[in-house]
Coordinates of C-alpha atoms in Angstrom, one line a residue:
X22 CA -38.8 -17.0 -8.0
X23 CA -39.1 -17.5 -11.8
X24 CA -36.0 -18.4 -13.8
X25 CA -36.3 -15.1 -15.7
X26 CA -36.4 -13.1 -12.5
X27 CA -33.4 -15.0 -11.1
X28 CA -31.5 -14.2 -14.3
X29 CA -32.5 -10.5 -14.0
X30 CA -31.3 -10.3 -10.4
X31 CA -28.0 -12.1 -11.3
X32 CA -27.4 -9.6 -14.2
X33 CA -28.1 -6.6 -11.9
X34 CA -25.7 -8.0 -9.3
X35 CA -23.0 -8.5 -11.9
X36 CA -23.4 -5.0 -13.3
X37 CA -23.2 -3.6 -9.7
X38 CA -20.0 -5.6 -9.1
X39 CA -18.5 -4.3 -12.3
X40 CA -19.3 -0.7 -11.4
X41 CA -17.9 -1.2 -7.9
X42 CA -14.7 -2.8 -9.3
X43 CA -14.3 0.0 -11.9
X44 CA -13.8 2.6 -9.2
X45 CA -10.9 0.6 -7.7
X46 CA -9.1 0.6 -11.1
X47 CA -8.8 4.4 -10.7
X48 CA -6.3 3.8 -7.9
X49 CA -5.7 4.1 -4.2
X50 CA -5.0 7.9 -4.4
X51 CA -8.4 8.4 -6.0
X52 CA -10.1 6.5 -3.2
X53 CA -8.2 8.5 -0.5
X54 CA -9.0 11.8 -2.1
X55 CA -12.7 11.1 -1.8
X56 CA -12.3 10.3 1.9
X57 CA -11.8 6.9 3.4
X58 CA -11.9 5.6 7.0
X59 CA -12.3 1.9 6.4
X60 CA -10.5 -0.5 4.1
X61 CA -12.7 -1.5 1.1
X62 CA -13.4 -5.2 0.8
X63 CA -11.5 -5.3 -2.5
X64 CA -8.2 -4.7 -0.6
X65 CA -8.7 -7.2 2.3
X66 CA -6.5 -10.2 2.0
X67 CA -7.4 -13.7 3.1
X68 CA -6.5 -14.2 6.8
X69 CA -3.4 -16.4 6.0
X70 CA -2.0 -13.8 3.6
X71 CA -2.2 -10.8 5.8
X72 CA 0.9 -9.3 7.3
X73 CA 1.6 -9.9 11.0
X74 CA 2.0 -6.4 12.5
X75 CA 2.5 -7.4 16.1
X76 CA 5.2 -5.6 18.1
X77 CA 7.2 -8.8 18.1
X78 CA 7.1 -9.2 14.3
X79 CA 7.7 -5.5 13.8
X80 CA 10.9 -5.7 15.8
X81 CA 12.3 -8.2 13.3
X82 CA 14.4 -5.9 11.2
X83 CA 17.3 -6.9 8.9
X84 CA 20.5 -5.2 8.0
X85 CA 21.3 -6.3 4.5
X86 CA 24.9 -7.0 3.4
X87 CA 26.6 -3.7 2.4
X88 CA 28.5 -3.4 -0.8
X89 CA 30.8 -0.4 -1.2
X90 CA 31.0 0.7 -4.8
X91 CA 34.2 2.6 -4.0
X92 CA 35.8 -0.7 -2.8
X93 CA 34.5 -2.5 -6.0
X94 CA 36.4 0.1 -8.1
X95 CA 39.5 0.2 -5.9
X96 CA 42.6 -2.1 -5.3
X97 CA 40.6 -4.5 -3.1
X98 CA 38.2 -5.4 -5.9
X99 CA 38.7 -9.1 -5.5
X100 CA 37.6 -9.0 -1.9
X101 CA 34.6 -6.9 -2.8
X102 CA 33.6 -9.3 -5.5
X103 CA 33.6 -12.1 -2.9
X104 CA 31.3 -10.1 -0.7
X105 CA 29.0 -9.4 -3.7
X106 CA 28.9 -13.1 -4.6
X107 CA 27.9 -14.0 -1.0
X108 CA 25.2 -11.4 -0.9
X109 CA 23.7 -12.6 -4.1
X110 CA 23.8 -16.2 -3.0
X111 CA 22.7 -15.9 0.6
X112 CA 20.3 -12.9 0.5
X113 CA 19.5 -12.1 -3.1
X114 CA 19.6 -8.5 -1.8
X115 CA 22.3 -6.0 -0.7
X116 CA 22.6 -2.3 0.1
X117 CA 24.9 -0.3 -2.1
X118 CA 26.8 2.7 -0.6
X119 CA 29.2 5.2 -2.2
X120 CA 27.2 4.7 -5.4
X121 CA 28.3 8.0 -6.9
X122 CA 24.9 9.3 -8.0
X123 CA 24.5 13.0 -7.0
X124 CA 22.0 13.7 -4.2
X125 CA 20.5 16.4 -6.4
X126 CA 19.6 13.9 -9.1
X127 CA 18.0 11.6 -6.4
X128 CA 16.0 14.4 -4.8
X129 CA 14.8 15.7 -8.1
X130 CA 13.5 12.2 -9.0
X131 CA 11.7 11.8 -5.7
X132 CA 10.2 15.3 -5.9
X133 CA 9.0 14.8 -9.5
X134 CA 7.4 11.5 -8.6
X135 CA 5.7 13.0 -5.5
X136 CA 4.3 15.9 -7.6
X137 CA 3.0 13.5 -10.2
X138 CA 1.0 11.6 -7.6
X139 CA -0.3 14.9 -6.3
X140 CA -1.8 15.9 -9.7
X141 CA -5.6 15.8 -10.1
X142 CA -6.9 12.3 -11.0
X143 CA -8.0 13.6 -14.5
X144 CA -4.3 14.4 -15.3
X145 CA -2.9 11.2 -13.9
X146 CA -5.5 9.1 -15.6
X147 CA -4.3 10.3 -19.1
X148 CA -1.6 7.7 -18.7
X149 CA -3.7 4.7 -17.7
X150 CA -3.2 1.8 -20.1
X151 CA -3.7 -2.0 -20.2
X152 CA -0.7 -2.3 -22.6
X153 CA 2.2 -3.8 -20.6
X154 CA 4.7 -2.6 -23.2
X155 CA 3.4 1.0 -23.3
X156 CA 6.2 3.6 -22.9
X157 CA 4.4 5.1 -20.0
X158 CA 1.7 3.5 -17.8
X159 CA -0.1 4.7 -14.7
X160 CA -1.9 2.1 -12.8
X161 CA -2.7 0.5 -9.4
X162 CA -2.3 -2.7 -7.5
X163 CA 0.2 -5.3 -8.8
X164 CA -1.6 -6.7 -11.9
X165 CA -4.9 -4.9 -11.8
X166 CA -6.3 -6.9 -14.7
X167 CA -5.9 -10.2 -12.9
X168 CA -5.6 -9.4 -9.1
X169 CA -8.6 -10.8 -7.1
X170 CA -7.5 -8.7 -4.2
X171 CA -6.0 -5.3 -4.9
X172 CA -2.8 -4.0 -3.3
X173 CA -2.6 -0.6 -1.6
X174 CA -0.4 0.9 -4.3
X175 CA -0.4 3.2 -7.3
X176 CA 2.4 3.5 -9.7
X177 CA 3.8 5.1 -12.8
X178 CA 6.1 3.0 -15.1
X179 CA 8.4 4.7 -17.6
X180 CA 10.2 2.8 -20.2
X181 CA 13.7 4.4 -20.5
X182 CA 15.3 2.7 -23.5
X183 CA 16.0 4.1 -26.0
X184 CA 15.6 7.3 -24.2
X185 CA 15.2 9.6 -27.2
X186 CA 12.3 7.4 -28.5
X187 CA 10.3 7.2 -25.3
X188 CA 10.8 10.5 -23.7
X189 CA 8.2 12.4 -25.8
X190 CA 5.5 10.0 -24.5
X191 CA 6.3 10.7 -20.8
X192 CA 4.0 13.0 -18.8
X193 CA 4.5 16.7 -19.5
X194 CA 3.2 17.5 -16.0
X195 CA 4.7 18.2 -13.6
X196 CA 7.0 20.3 -15.8
X197 CA 10.2 19.0 -14.3
X198 CA 9.4 15.3 -14.5
X199 CA 10.9 14.5 -17.9
X200 CA 14.2 16.1 -17.2
X201 CA 14.4 14.6 -13.7
X202 CA 13.6 11.0 -14.9
X203 CA 16.0 11.4 -17.9
X204 CA 18.9 12.4 -15.7
X205 CA 18.1 9.8 -13.1
X206 CA 17.7 7.0 -15.6
X207 CA 21.1 7.8 -17.2
X208 CA 22.8 7.7 -13.8
X209 CA 21.2 4.5 -12.7
X210 CA 21.9 2.9 -16.0
X211 CA 25.7 3.7 -15.6
X212 CA 25.5 2.3 -12.0
X213 CA 23.8 -0.8 -13.2
X214 CA 26.5 -1.5 -15.8
X215 CA 29.2 -1.2 -13.2
X216 CA 27.3 -3.8 -11.0
X217 CA 26.6 -6.0 -14.0
X218 CA 30.2 -6.1 -14.9
X219 CA 31.1 -7.0 -11.3
X220 CA 28.5 -9.7 -11.2
X221 CA 29.8 -11.3 -14.4
X222 CA 33.3 -11.3 -12.8
X223 CA 32.0 -12.8 -9.6
X224 CA 30.4 -15.6 -11.7
X225 CA 33.7 -16.2 -13.5
X226 CA 32.2 -15.1 -16.9
X227 CA 34.7 -12.3 -17.6
X228 CA 38.3 -12.0 -16.5
X229 CA 39.2 -9.8 -13.5
X230 CA 40.7 -6.3 -13.7
X231 CA 43.8 -6.9 -15.8
X232 CA 41.9 -8.6 -18.7
X233 CA 38.5 -6.9 -18.3
X234 CA 38.9 -5.0 -21.6
X235 CA 39.5 -8.1 -23.8
X236 CA 37.2 -8.5 -26.8
X237 CA 35.2 -11.4 -25.4
X238 CA 34.4 -9.4 -22.2
X239 CA 33.3 -6.4 -24.3
X240 CA 31.0 -8.6 -26.4
X241 CA 29.3 -10.0 -23.4
X242 CA 28.9 -6.6 -21.8
X243 CA 27.6 -5.0 -25.0
X244 CA 24.3 -6.8 -24.6
X245 CA 23.9 -5.3 -21.1
X246 CA 24.6 -1.8 -22.4
X247 CA 21.8 -2.2 -24.9
X248 CA 19.5 -3.6 -22.3
X249 CA 16.1 -2.6 -21.1
X250 CA 15.4 -0.2 -18.3
X251 CA 12.1 0.6 -16.6
X252 CA 11.7 3.3 -13.9
X253 CA 8.8 2.6 -11.6
X254 CA 7.7 5.2 -9.1
X255 CA 5.5 3.6 -6.4
X256 CA 3.1 5.5 -4.2
X257 CA 1.7 3.8 -1.0
X258 CA -0.8 6.2 0.6
X259 CA -1.4 6.0 4.4
X260 CA -3.9 3.1 5.0
X261 CA -6.8 3.0 7.5
X262 CA -6.3 -0.7 8.2
X263 CA -2.7 -1.7 7.3
X264 CA -2.9 -5.1 9.0
X265 CA -5.5 -6.3 6.4
X266 CA -3.6 -5.5 3.2
X267 CA -0.2 -5.1 1.5
X268 CA 1.4 -2.4 -0.7
X269 CA 2.8 -5.2 -2.8
X270 CA 2.3 -9.0 -2.4
X271 CA 5.1 -11.5 -2.1
X272 CA 6.9 -11.5 -5.5
X273 CA 10.2 -11.6 -7.2
X274 CA 11.4 -9.1 -9.8
X275 CA 11.5 -10.5 -13.4
X276 CA 14.6 -8.6 -14.6
X277 CA 18.3 -9.0 -14.1
X278 CA 18.9 -6.4 -11.3
X279 CA 16.6 -3.9 -9.6
X280 CA 18.0 -0.7 -8.0
X281 CA 15.6 0.5 -5.4
X282 CA 15.6 4.0 -3.9
X283 CA 13.6 3.3 -0.7
X284 CA 11.7 5.9 1.4
X285 CA 14.3 6.6 4.1
X286 CA 11.7 8.0 6.5
X287 CA 9.0 5.3 6.3
X288 CA 10.0 1.6 6.3
X289 CA 8.0 -0.9 4.4
X290 CA 10.1 -3.3 2.3
X291 CA 10.2 -6.8 3.7
X292 CA 12.2 -9.8 2.3
X293 CA 11.8 -13.4 3.1
X294 CA 15.0 -14.6 4.8
X295 CA 15.5 -17.9 6.4
X296 CA 11.8 -18.7 6.3
X297 CA 10.5 -15.5 7.9
X298 CA 9.5 -12.0 6.8
X299 CA 12.0 -9.3 7.9
X300 CA 11.9 -5.6 7.5
X301 CA 14.8 -4.0 5.7
X302 CA 16.5 -1.1 7.6
X303 CA 17.2 1.6 5.0
X304 CA 20.6 3.3 5.1
X305 CA 20.6 7.0 4.2
X306 CA 22.0 7.7 0.7
X307 CA 22.1 4.1 -0.4
X308 CA 20.3 1.8 -2.9
X309 CA 18.7 -1.5 -2.1
X310 CA 19.7 -3.8 -4.9
X311 CA 18.1 -7.2 -5.6
X312 CA 18.6 -10.2 -7.9
X313 CA 15.9 -10.6 -10.5
X314 CA 14.5 -13.8 -12.1
X315 CA 16.6 -13.2 -15.2
X316 CA 19.8 -13.3 -13.2
X317 CA 18.7 -16.4 -11.4
X318 CA 18.2 -18.0 -14.9
X319 CA 21.4 -16.6 -16.3
X320 CA 23.4 -17.8 -13.3
X321 CA 21.7 -21.2 -13.6
X322 CA 20.5 -20.9 -10.0
X323 CA 23.7 -19.8 -8.3
X324 CA 22.2 -16.3 -7.6
X325 CA 18.6 -16.4 -6.6
X326 CA 15.8 -13.9 -6.8
X327 CA 14.1 -13.6 -3.4
X328 CA 10.5 -13.0 -2.4
X329 CA 9.8 -9.6 -1.1
X330 CA 6.7 -7.6 -0.2
X331 CA 5.7 -4.1 1.0
X332 CA 3.9 -3.1 4.1
X333 CA 1.7 0.0 4.3
X334 CA 1.6 2.6 7.1
X335 CA -1.5 3.9 9.0
X336 CA -0.2 7.4 9.3
X337 CA 2.4 8.1 6.6
X338 CA 2.5 7.7 2.8
X339 CA 5.6 6.2 1.2
X340 CA 7.3 6.9 -2.2
X341 CA 9.9 4.5 -3.6
X342 CA 11.6 4.5 -7.0
X343 CA 12.7 1.3 -8.6
X344 CA 15.0 1.1 -11.6
X345 CA 14.6 -2.4 -13.2
X346 CA 17.3 -3.5 -15.6
X347 CA 17.8 -6.5 -17.9
X348 CA 18.9 -7.6 -21.3
X349 CA 17.1 -6.1 -24.4
X350 CA 13.4 -6.8 -24.7
X351 CA 14.0 -9.1 -27.8
X352 CA 16.8 -11.1 -26.1
X353 CA 16.4 -14.7 -25.1
X354 CA 17.4 -15.3 -21.5
X355 CA 19.1 -18.6 -20.8
X356 CA 21.6 -20.1 -18.4
X357 CA 25.2 -19.1 -19.3
X358 CA 26.8 -22.1 -21.0
X359 CA 29.9 -21.6 -18.8
X360 CA 27.7 -22.3 -15.7
X361 CA 26.2 -25.5 -17.0
X362 CA 28.1 -28.8 -16.4
X363 CA 27.6 -32.4 -15.2
X364 CA 27.8 -31.2 -11.6
X365 CA 25.3 -28.4 -12.2
X366 CA 23.0 -29.3 -15.0
X367 CA 20.8 -26.8 -16.8
X368 CA 17.9 -25.8 -14.5
X369 CA 15.8 -23.4 -16.6
X370 CA 14.2 -23.1 -20.0
X371 CA 14.9 -20.2 -22.3
X372 CA 12.6 -17.3 -21.8
X373 CA 12.0 -13.7 -23.1
X374 CA 10.0 -10.7 -22.3
X375 CA 7.2 -11.7 -24.7
X376 CA 6.7 -14.9 -22.7
X377 CA 6.6 -13.0 -19.4
X378 CA 4.0 -10.5 -20.7
X379 CA 1.8 -13.3 -22.1
X380 CA 2.1 -15.0 -18.7
X381 CA 1.1 -11.9 -16.8
X382 CA -1.9 -11.3 -19.1
X383 CA -3.3 -14.7 -18.3
X384 CA -2.2 -15.4 -14.7
X385 CA -2.4 -13.7 -11.3
X386 CA 1.2 -13.1 -10.4
X387 CA 2.0 -14.8 -7.1
X388 CA 5.3 -15.5 -5.4
X389 CA 7.8 -16.8 -8.0
X390 CA 5.2 -18.6 -10.1
X391 CA 6.5 -17.2 -13.4
X392 CA 10.1 -18.3 -12.7
X393 CA 8.8 -21.7 -11.6
X394 CA 7.0 -22.1 -14.9
X395 CA 10.4 -21.7 -16.6
X396 CA 12.1 -24.4 -14.4
X397 CA 13.1 -27.6 -16.1
X398 CA 11.3 -30.4 -14.3
X399 CA 13.0 -33.3 -16.0
X400 CA 16.0 -34.0 -18.3
X401 CA 15.2 -33.1 -21.8
X402 CA 12.7 -30.4 -21.1
X403 CA 13.1 -27.3 -23.3

């Protein structure tokens, strides 16, 4: 075969591959709506990265530590703070009960998300964007611009701060979405601030109850009040071959705290605990809360973000709603000076959202690789 013919064949193959890959960028729902009985090669993980869905592995379920918000706000707050600290140290996850968010607000949020994913592709696709900082972004997989193998997941991400600035950019269809997300974001932001205050107390960074309103405590909490919030609605359609793929790969969340509203009817969230993958048992009317990378940095490693992933189901679709919270987008995240000393030297470099977005634009996000890139490897690193 002549060199010119070889080049022509290679060009045609590359163009075919680009066309093939382009259809996957339209999302899993788009594929399923066109009819699908076999998992496309683009979603098939290497053998060692596939979930083990044997009966034995499937029976490995985990009941996370339970934190009762009513107890955190009551006379036994000190005991509740100790439980919160243990959960953040030993699990990086906990389930929050008696959270105070009205069931109507929760159901409206779930229903609005479900209706959005049921819209025709032409309507959903209006919100597709490669801009990680866009006020609204519809997409698929985990990081579709870099993922070699795609995840069985579609999502819509809605920036929620400041609410008055971003709300006009949100989808106008379904009609109830804007109001449902606005209400839900306000309630989860209030809940997050209660948890953030408790976490700061548990770390010894603000005084306990009797002195909680002192000026230094308010100054520290003000930055959290002005912090970022991102609502992410995840859709995991039923999958023809769930043992070959994942809804989300092993990863940690980059923010301070994530408040997850799991699908109570269809399990899927797994966390890595004591060296093995275990399935989280959802509790009705609760949130699954997890430590993010920013909290690990802020606590100088005392509280650790934990790897988690999502399984998909052969028969049922799943919807979950994550509310991701951190400091303001322009803030520098660094270990709290009060948590750095000779016995526990500084473990992480300063970081910010811009650094994270740049990293995501040039790397395939795997495990905790971004956080590891911020870890100090030797004395004097900065």
